[in-house]
CSV table of C-alpha atoms in Angstrom, one decimal:
chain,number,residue,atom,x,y,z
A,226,UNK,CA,2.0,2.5,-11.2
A,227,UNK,CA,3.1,2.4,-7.6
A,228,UNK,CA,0.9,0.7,-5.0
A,229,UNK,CA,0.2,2.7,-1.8
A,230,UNK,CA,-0.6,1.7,1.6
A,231,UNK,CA,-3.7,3.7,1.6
A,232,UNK,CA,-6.9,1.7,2.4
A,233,UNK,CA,-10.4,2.9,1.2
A,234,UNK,CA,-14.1,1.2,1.3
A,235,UNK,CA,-16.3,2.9,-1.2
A,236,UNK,CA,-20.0,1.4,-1.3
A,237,UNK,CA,-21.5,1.4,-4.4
A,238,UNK,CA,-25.1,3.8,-3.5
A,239,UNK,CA,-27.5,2.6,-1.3
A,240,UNK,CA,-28.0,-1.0,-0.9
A,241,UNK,CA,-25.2,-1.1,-3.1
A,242,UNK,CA,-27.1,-0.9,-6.0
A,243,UNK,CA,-24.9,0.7,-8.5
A,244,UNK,CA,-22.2,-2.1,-8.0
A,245,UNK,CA,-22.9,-3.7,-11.3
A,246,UNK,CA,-22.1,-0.3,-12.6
A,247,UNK,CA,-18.6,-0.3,-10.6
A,248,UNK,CA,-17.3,-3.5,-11.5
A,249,UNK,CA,-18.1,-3.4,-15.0
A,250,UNK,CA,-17.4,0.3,-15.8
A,251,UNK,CA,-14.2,0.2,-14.1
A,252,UNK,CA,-15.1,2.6,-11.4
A,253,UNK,CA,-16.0,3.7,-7.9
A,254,UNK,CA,-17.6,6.9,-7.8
A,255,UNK,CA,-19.8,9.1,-5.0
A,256,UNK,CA,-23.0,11.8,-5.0
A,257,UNK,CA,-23.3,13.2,-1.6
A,258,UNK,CA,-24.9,16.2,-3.2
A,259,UNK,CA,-23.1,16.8,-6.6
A,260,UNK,CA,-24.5,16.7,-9.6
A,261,UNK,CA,-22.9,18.2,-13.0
A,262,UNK,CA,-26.1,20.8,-13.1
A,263,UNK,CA,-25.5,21.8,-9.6
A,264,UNK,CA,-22.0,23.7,-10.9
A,265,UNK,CA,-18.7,23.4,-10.8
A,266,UNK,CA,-17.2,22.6,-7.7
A,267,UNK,CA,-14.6,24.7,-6.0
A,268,UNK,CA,-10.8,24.6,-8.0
A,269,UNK,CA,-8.5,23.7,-5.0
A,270,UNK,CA,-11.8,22.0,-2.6
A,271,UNK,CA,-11.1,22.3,1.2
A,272,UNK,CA,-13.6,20.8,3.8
A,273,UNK,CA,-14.6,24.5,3.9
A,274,UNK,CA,-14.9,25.2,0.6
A,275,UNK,CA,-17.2,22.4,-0.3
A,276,UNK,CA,-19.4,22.9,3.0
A,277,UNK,CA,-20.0,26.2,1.5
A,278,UNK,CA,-21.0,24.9,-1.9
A,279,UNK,CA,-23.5,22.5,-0.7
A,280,UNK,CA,-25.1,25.2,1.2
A,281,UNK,CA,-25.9,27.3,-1.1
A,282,UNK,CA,-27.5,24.6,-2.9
A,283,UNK,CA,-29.2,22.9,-0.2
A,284,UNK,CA,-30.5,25.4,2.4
A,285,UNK,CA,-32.1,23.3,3.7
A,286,UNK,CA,-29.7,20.6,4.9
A,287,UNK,CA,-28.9,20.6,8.8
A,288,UNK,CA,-25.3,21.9,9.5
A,289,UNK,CA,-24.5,18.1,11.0
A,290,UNK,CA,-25.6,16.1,7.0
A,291,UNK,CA,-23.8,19.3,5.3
A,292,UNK,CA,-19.9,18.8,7.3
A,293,UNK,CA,-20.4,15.2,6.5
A,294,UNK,CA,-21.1,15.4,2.9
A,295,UNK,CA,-18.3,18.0,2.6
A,296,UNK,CA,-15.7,15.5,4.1
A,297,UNK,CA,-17.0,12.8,2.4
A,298,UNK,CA,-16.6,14.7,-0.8
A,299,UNK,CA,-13.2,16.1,0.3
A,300,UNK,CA,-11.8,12.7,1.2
A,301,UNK,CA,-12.7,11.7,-2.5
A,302,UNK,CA,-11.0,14.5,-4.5
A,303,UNK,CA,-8.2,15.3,-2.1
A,304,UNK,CA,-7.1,12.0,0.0
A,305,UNK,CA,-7.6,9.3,-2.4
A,306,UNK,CA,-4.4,8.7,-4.8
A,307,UNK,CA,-3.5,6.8,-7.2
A,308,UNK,CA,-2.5,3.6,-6.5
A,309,UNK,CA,-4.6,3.5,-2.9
A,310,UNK,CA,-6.5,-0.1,-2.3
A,311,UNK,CA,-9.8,0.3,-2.6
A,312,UNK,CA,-13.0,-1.9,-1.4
A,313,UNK,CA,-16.8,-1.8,-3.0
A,314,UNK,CA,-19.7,-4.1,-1.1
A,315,UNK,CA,-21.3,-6.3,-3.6
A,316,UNK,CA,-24.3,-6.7,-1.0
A,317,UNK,CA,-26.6,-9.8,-2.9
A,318,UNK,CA,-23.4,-11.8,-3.7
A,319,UNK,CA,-22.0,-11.6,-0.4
A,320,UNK,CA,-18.4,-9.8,-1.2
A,321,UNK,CA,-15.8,-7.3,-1.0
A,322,UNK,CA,-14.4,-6.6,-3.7
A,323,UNK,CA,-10.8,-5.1,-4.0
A,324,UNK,CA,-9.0,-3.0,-6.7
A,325,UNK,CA,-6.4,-0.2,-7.2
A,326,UNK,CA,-7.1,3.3,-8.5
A,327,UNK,CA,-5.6,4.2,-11.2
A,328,UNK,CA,-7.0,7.8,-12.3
A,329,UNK,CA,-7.4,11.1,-10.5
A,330,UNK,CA,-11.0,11.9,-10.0
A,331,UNK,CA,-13.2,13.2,-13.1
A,332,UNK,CA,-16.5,14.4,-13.6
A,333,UNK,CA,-19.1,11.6,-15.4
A,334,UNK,CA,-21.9,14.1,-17.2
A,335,UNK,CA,-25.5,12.8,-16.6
A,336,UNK,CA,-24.7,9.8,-14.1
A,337,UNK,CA,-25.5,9.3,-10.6
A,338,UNK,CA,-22.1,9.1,-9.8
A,339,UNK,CA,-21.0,11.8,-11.3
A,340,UNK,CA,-17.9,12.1,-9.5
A,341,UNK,CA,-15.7,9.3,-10.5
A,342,UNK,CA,-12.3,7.6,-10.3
A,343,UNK,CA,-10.9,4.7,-12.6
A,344,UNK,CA,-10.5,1.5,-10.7
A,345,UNK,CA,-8.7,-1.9,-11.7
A,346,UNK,CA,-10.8,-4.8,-9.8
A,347,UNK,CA,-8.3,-8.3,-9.1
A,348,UNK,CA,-9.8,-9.6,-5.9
A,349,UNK,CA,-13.1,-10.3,-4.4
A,350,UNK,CA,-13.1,-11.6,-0.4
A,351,UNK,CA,-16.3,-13.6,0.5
A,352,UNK,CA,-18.2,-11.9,3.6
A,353,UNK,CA,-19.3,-15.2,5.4
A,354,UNK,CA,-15.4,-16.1,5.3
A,355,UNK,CA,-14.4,-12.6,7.8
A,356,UNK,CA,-14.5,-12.6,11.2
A,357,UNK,CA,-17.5,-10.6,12.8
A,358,UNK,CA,-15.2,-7.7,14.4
A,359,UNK,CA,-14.3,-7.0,10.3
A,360,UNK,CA,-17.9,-7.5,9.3
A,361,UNK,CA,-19.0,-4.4,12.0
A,362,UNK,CA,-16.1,-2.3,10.7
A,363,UNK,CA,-17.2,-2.6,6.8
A,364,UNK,CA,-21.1,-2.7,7.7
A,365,UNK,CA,-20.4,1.2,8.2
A,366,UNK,CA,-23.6,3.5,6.5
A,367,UNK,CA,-20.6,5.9,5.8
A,368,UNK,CA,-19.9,6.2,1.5
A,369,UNK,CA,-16.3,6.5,2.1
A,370,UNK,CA,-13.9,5.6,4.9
A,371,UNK,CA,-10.7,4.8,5.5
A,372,UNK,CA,-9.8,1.1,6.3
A,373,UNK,CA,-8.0,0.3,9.2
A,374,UNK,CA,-4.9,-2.5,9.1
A,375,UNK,CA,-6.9,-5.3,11.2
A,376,UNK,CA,-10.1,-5.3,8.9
A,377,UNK,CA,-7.9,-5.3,5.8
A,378,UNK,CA,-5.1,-8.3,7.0
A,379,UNK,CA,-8.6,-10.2,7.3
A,380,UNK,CA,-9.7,-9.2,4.1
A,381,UNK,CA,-5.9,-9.9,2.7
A,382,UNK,CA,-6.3,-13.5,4.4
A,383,UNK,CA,-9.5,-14.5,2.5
A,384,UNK,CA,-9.1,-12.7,-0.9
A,385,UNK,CA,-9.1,-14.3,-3.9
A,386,UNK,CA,-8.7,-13.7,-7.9
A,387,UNK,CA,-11.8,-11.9,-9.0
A,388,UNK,CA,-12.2,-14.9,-11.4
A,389,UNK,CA,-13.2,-17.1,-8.8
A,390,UNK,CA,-16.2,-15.1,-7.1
A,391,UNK,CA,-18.7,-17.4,-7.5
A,392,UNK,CA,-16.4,-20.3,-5.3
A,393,UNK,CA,-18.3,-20.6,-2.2
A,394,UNK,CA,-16.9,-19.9,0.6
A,395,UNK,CA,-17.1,-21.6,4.3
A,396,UNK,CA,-19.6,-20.7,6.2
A,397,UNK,CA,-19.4,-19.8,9.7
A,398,UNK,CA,-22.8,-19.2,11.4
A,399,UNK,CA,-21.9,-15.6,13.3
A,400,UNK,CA,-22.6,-14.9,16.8
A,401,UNK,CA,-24.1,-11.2,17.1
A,402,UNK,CA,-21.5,-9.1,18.8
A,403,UNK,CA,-21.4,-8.1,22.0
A,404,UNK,CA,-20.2,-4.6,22.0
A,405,UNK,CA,-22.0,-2.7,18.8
A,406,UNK,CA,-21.2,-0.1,17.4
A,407,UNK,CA,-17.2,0.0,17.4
A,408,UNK,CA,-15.4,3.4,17.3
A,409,UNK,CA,-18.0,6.0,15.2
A,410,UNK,CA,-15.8,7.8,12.8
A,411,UNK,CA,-16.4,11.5,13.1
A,412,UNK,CA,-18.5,11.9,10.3
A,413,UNK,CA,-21.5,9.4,11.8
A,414,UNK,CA,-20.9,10.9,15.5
A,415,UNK,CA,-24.7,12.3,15.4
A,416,UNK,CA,-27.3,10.6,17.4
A,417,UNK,CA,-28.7,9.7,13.7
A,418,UNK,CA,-25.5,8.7,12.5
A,419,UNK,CA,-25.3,6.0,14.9
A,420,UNK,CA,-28.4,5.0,14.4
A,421,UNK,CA,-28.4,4.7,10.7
A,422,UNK,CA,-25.1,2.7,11.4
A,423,UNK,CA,-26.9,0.3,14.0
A,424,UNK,CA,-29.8,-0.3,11.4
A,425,UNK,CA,-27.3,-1.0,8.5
A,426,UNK,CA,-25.3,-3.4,10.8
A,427,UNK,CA,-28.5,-4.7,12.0
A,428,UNK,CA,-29.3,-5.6,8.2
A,429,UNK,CA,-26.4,-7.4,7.8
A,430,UNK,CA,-26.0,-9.4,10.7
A,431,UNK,CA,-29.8,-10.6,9.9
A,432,UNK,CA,-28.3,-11.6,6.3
A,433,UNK,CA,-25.4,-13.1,8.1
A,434,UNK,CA,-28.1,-15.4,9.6
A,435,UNK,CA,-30.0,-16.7,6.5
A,436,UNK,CA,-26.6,-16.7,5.1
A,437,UNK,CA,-25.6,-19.6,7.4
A,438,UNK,CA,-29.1,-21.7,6.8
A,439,UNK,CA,-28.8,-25.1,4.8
A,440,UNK,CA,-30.8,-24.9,1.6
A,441,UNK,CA,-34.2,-27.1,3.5
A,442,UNK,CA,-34.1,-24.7,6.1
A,443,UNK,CA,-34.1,-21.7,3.7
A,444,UNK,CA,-37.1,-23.2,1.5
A,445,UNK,CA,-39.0,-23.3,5.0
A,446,UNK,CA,-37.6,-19.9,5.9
A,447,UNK,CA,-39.3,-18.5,2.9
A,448,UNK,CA,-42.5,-20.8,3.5
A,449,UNK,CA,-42.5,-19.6,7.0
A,450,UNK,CA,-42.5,-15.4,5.7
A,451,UNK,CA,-45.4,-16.4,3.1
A,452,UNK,CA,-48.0,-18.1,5.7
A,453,UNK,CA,-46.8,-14.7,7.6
A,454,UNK,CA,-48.3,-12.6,4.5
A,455,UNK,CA,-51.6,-14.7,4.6
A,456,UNK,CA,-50.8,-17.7,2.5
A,457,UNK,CA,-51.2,-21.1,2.6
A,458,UNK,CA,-47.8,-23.2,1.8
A,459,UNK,CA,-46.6,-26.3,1.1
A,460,UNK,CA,-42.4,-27.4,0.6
A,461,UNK,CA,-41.8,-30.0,-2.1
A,462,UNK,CA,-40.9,-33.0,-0.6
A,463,UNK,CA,-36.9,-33.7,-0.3
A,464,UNK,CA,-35.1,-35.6,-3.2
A,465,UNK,CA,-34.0,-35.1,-6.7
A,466,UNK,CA,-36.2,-33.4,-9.5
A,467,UNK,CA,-39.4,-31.9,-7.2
A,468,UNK,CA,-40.5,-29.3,-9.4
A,469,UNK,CA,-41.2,-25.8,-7.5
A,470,UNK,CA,-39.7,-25.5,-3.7
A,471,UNK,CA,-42.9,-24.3,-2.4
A,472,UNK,CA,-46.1,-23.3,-3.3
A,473,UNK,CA,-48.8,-21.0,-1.7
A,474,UNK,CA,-51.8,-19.8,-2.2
A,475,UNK,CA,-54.7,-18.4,-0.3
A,476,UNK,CA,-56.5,-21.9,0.2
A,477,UNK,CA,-53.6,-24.2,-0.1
A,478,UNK,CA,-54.7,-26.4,-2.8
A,479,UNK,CA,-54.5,-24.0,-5.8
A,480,UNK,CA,-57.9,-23.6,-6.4
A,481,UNK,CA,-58.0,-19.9,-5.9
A,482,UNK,CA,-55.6,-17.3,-7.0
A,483,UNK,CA,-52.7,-16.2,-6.5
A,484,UNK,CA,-51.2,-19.5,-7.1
A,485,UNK,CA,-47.7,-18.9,-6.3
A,486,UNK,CA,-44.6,-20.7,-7.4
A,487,UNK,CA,-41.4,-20.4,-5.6
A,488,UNK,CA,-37.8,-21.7,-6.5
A,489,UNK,CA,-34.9,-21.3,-3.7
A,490,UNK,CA,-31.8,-21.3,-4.5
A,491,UNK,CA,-29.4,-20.9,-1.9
A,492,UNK,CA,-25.9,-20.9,-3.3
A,493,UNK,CA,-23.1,-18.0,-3.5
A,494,UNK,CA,-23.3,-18.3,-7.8
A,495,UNK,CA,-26.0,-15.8,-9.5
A,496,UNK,CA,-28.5,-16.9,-11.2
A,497,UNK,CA,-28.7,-16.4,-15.0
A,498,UNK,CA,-31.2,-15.6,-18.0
A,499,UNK,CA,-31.3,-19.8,-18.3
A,500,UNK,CA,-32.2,-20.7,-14.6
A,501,UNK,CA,-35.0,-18.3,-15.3
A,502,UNK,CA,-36.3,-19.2,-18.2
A,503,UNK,CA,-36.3,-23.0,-17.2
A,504,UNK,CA,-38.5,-22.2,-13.9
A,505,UNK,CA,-41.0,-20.2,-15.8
A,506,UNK,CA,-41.8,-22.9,-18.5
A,507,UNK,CA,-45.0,-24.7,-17.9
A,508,UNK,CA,-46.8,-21.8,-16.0
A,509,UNK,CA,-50.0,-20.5,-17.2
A,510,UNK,CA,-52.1,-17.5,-16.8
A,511,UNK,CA,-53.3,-16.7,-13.1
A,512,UNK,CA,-49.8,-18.0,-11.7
A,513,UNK,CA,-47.4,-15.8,-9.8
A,514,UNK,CA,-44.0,-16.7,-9.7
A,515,UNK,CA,-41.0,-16.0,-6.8
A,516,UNK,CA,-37.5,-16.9,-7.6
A,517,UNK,CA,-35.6,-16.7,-4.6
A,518,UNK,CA,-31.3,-16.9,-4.9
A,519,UNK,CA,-29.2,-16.2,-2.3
A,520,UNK,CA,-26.2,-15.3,-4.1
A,521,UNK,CA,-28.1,-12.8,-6.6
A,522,UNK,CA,-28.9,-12.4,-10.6
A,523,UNK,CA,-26.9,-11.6,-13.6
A,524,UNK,CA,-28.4,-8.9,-15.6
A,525,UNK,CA,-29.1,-11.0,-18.3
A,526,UNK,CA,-31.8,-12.6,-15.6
A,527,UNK,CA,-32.9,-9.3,-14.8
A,528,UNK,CA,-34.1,-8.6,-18.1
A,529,UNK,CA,-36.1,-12.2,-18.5
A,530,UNK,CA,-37.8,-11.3,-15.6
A,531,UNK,CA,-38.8,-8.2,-16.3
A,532,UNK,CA,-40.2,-9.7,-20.1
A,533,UNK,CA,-41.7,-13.0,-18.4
A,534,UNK,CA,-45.1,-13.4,-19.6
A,535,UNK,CA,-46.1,-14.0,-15.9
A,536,UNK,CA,-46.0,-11.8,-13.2
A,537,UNK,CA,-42.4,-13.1,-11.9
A,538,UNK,CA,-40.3,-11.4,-8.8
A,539,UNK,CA,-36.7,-11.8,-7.9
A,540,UNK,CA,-36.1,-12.2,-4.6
A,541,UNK,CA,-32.1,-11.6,-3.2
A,542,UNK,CA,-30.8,-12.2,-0.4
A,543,UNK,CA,-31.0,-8.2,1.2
A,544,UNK,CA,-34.7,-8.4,0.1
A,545,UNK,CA,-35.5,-11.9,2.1
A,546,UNK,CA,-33.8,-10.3,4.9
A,547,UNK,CA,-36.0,-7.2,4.5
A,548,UNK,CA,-39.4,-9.3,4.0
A,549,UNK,CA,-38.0,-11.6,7.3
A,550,UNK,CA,-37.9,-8.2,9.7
A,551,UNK,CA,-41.4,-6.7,7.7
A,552,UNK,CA,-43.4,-9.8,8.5
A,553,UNK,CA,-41.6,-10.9,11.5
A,554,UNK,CA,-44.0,-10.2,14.5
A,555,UNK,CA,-46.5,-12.9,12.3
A,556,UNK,CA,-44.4,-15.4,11.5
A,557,UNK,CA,-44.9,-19.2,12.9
A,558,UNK,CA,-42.5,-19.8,15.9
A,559,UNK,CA,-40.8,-22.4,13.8
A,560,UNK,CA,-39.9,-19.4,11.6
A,561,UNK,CA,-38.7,-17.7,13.9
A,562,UNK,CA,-36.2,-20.3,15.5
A,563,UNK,CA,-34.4,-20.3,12.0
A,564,UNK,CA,-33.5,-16.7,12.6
A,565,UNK,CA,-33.9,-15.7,16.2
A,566,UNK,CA,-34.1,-11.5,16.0
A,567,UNK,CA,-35.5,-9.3,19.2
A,568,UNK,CA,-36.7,-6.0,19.0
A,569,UNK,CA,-34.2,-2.8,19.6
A,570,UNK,CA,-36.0,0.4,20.6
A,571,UNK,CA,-34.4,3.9,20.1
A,572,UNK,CA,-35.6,7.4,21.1
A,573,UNK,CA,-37.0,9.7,19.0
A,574,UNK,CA,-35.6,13.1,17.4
A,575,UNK,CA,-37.3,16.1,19.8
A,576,UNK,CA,-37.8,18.0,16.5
């Protein structure tokens, strides 16, 4: 199979969470609208053709959401080949990763992505390693675009064999850029476009951020958004074998409930089933437990926290930057100097 010079970004869903699906399957894939029960979609698809479909089964979609679906869709079936580069966010672990396609696009009965091509996945590029011009251009909210030959020779520079996700990368501590958004490709050039693209830039800037804290500053971070919620904390003194990070509750000593456990761990590996399984031994009925990882959770981990005989939450790192901007306004000023943010206001729609 010949390689192309074509360049492609496909995210994996919203919040990128069908990338464990994409990596492991094999595949990228995109909605935007279809589904195998909505029938079949047109024989030889044009921009046109598919606006048309999507119409008549979503009347009620503005003219502006129905062109960009169509393209989006169009771009997927028509422009993409075989052999084109493609890239897939893998949000919670921090990386692009990069593979060739190797099918033409087919039809996946009863998944969310029903509309799929094969995909072989060699190289992963760590995000804290890219410049912050190439981090704007990939932050884009659009499913599918086109990647442009400065953003790629970055990626090129920093990839490495898929093999080696979990090595960390060095950290640069970004500076928020001066001049967002970049170009808007046509697609996102409505006033919501841009500013669903500001808000999913915005999102990963803040995660840039608590990206580039050292592991005591994260354990306060994470102190500092609980005492926002309306606990009580206290950090585990530094040093070697300190049990839980930090631990909150609604007095401080423990002595009423919620008690809540929290381990931090702020490192580009995921966690596994192990990890969790060795912070939940010893706690006992009335606990609440918080595990906290920066560079995400195997599935295997998943599935022990969801059978955990103790109410246990996993925390990644696009949730902590979620519960940071939620609780934000009542955090402790010391909080708030670990990750500066100000306030952006935008108009309303008239409608």
């Amino acid at each position: 199979m010949e390689s192309s010079d074509n360049r492609w970004v496909v995210r994996a869903g919203r919040g990128g969470r069908f990338i464990d699906e994409f990596i492991d399957g094999g595949f990228v894939g995109l909605g935007h609208g279809y589904h195998p029960s909505s029938g079949s979609l047109p024989a030889d698809p044009t921009r046109e053709s598919l606006g048309a479909y999507l119409e008549s089964i979503y009347p009620g979609w503005k003219p502006g959401k129905v062109t960009n679906a169509a393209s989006q869709l169009y771009r997927f079936m028509v422009e993409l080949s075989v052999g084109d580069t493609v890239v897939t966010v893998d949000l919670s672990r921090r990386l692009y990763v990069i593979g060739t396609i190797t099918s033409a696009p087919y039809l996946q009965a009863d998944a969310d992505m029903a509309l799929r091509r094969k995909v072989t996945w060699t190289q992963v590029a760590p995000r804290d390693a890219l410049s912050v011009p190439t981090r704007n251009t990939l932050g884009s909210i659009l499913s599918l675009f086109r990647l442009a030959d400065e953003p790629w020779d970055d990626l090129s520079a920093h990839q490495r064999p898929i093999d080696q996700a979990d090595t960390p990368a060095a950290v640069t501590p970004p500076k928020a850029p001066k001049d967002l958004p970049p170009d808007v490709p046509e697609e996102e050039s409505s006033l919501d476009g841009l500013l669903h693209d500001i808000q999913q830039k915005s999102r990963e800037f803040i995660e840039d951020r608590i990206a580039a804290l050292d592991p005591d500053e994260m354990e306060e971070l994470v102190a500092g958004i609980l005492r926002a919620m309306g606990y009580k904390t206290r950090v585990s003194d530094k040093g070697p074998d300190r049990g839980v990070d930090v631990f909150a509750s609604p007095d401080g000593l423990g002595l009423q409930e919620p008690r809540i456990f929290v381990e931090v761990k702020h490192r580009s590996a995921r966690m596994g089933s192990q990890e969790i399984r060795s912070f939940l031994g010893g706690r006992q009925r009335g606990d609440r437990c918080l595990y906290v990882s920066t560079g995400g959770y195997t599935r295997e981990a998943r599935y022990e926290a969801e059978r955990a005989n103790v109410p246990l939450t996993l925390i990644d790192l696009p949730m902590l930057g979620e519960l940071l901007v939620e609780h934000y306004d009542a955090v402790d000023i010391e909080t708030k100097q670990l990750v500066p943010l100000t306030r952006v206001y935008w108009p309303l729609d008239d409608e």
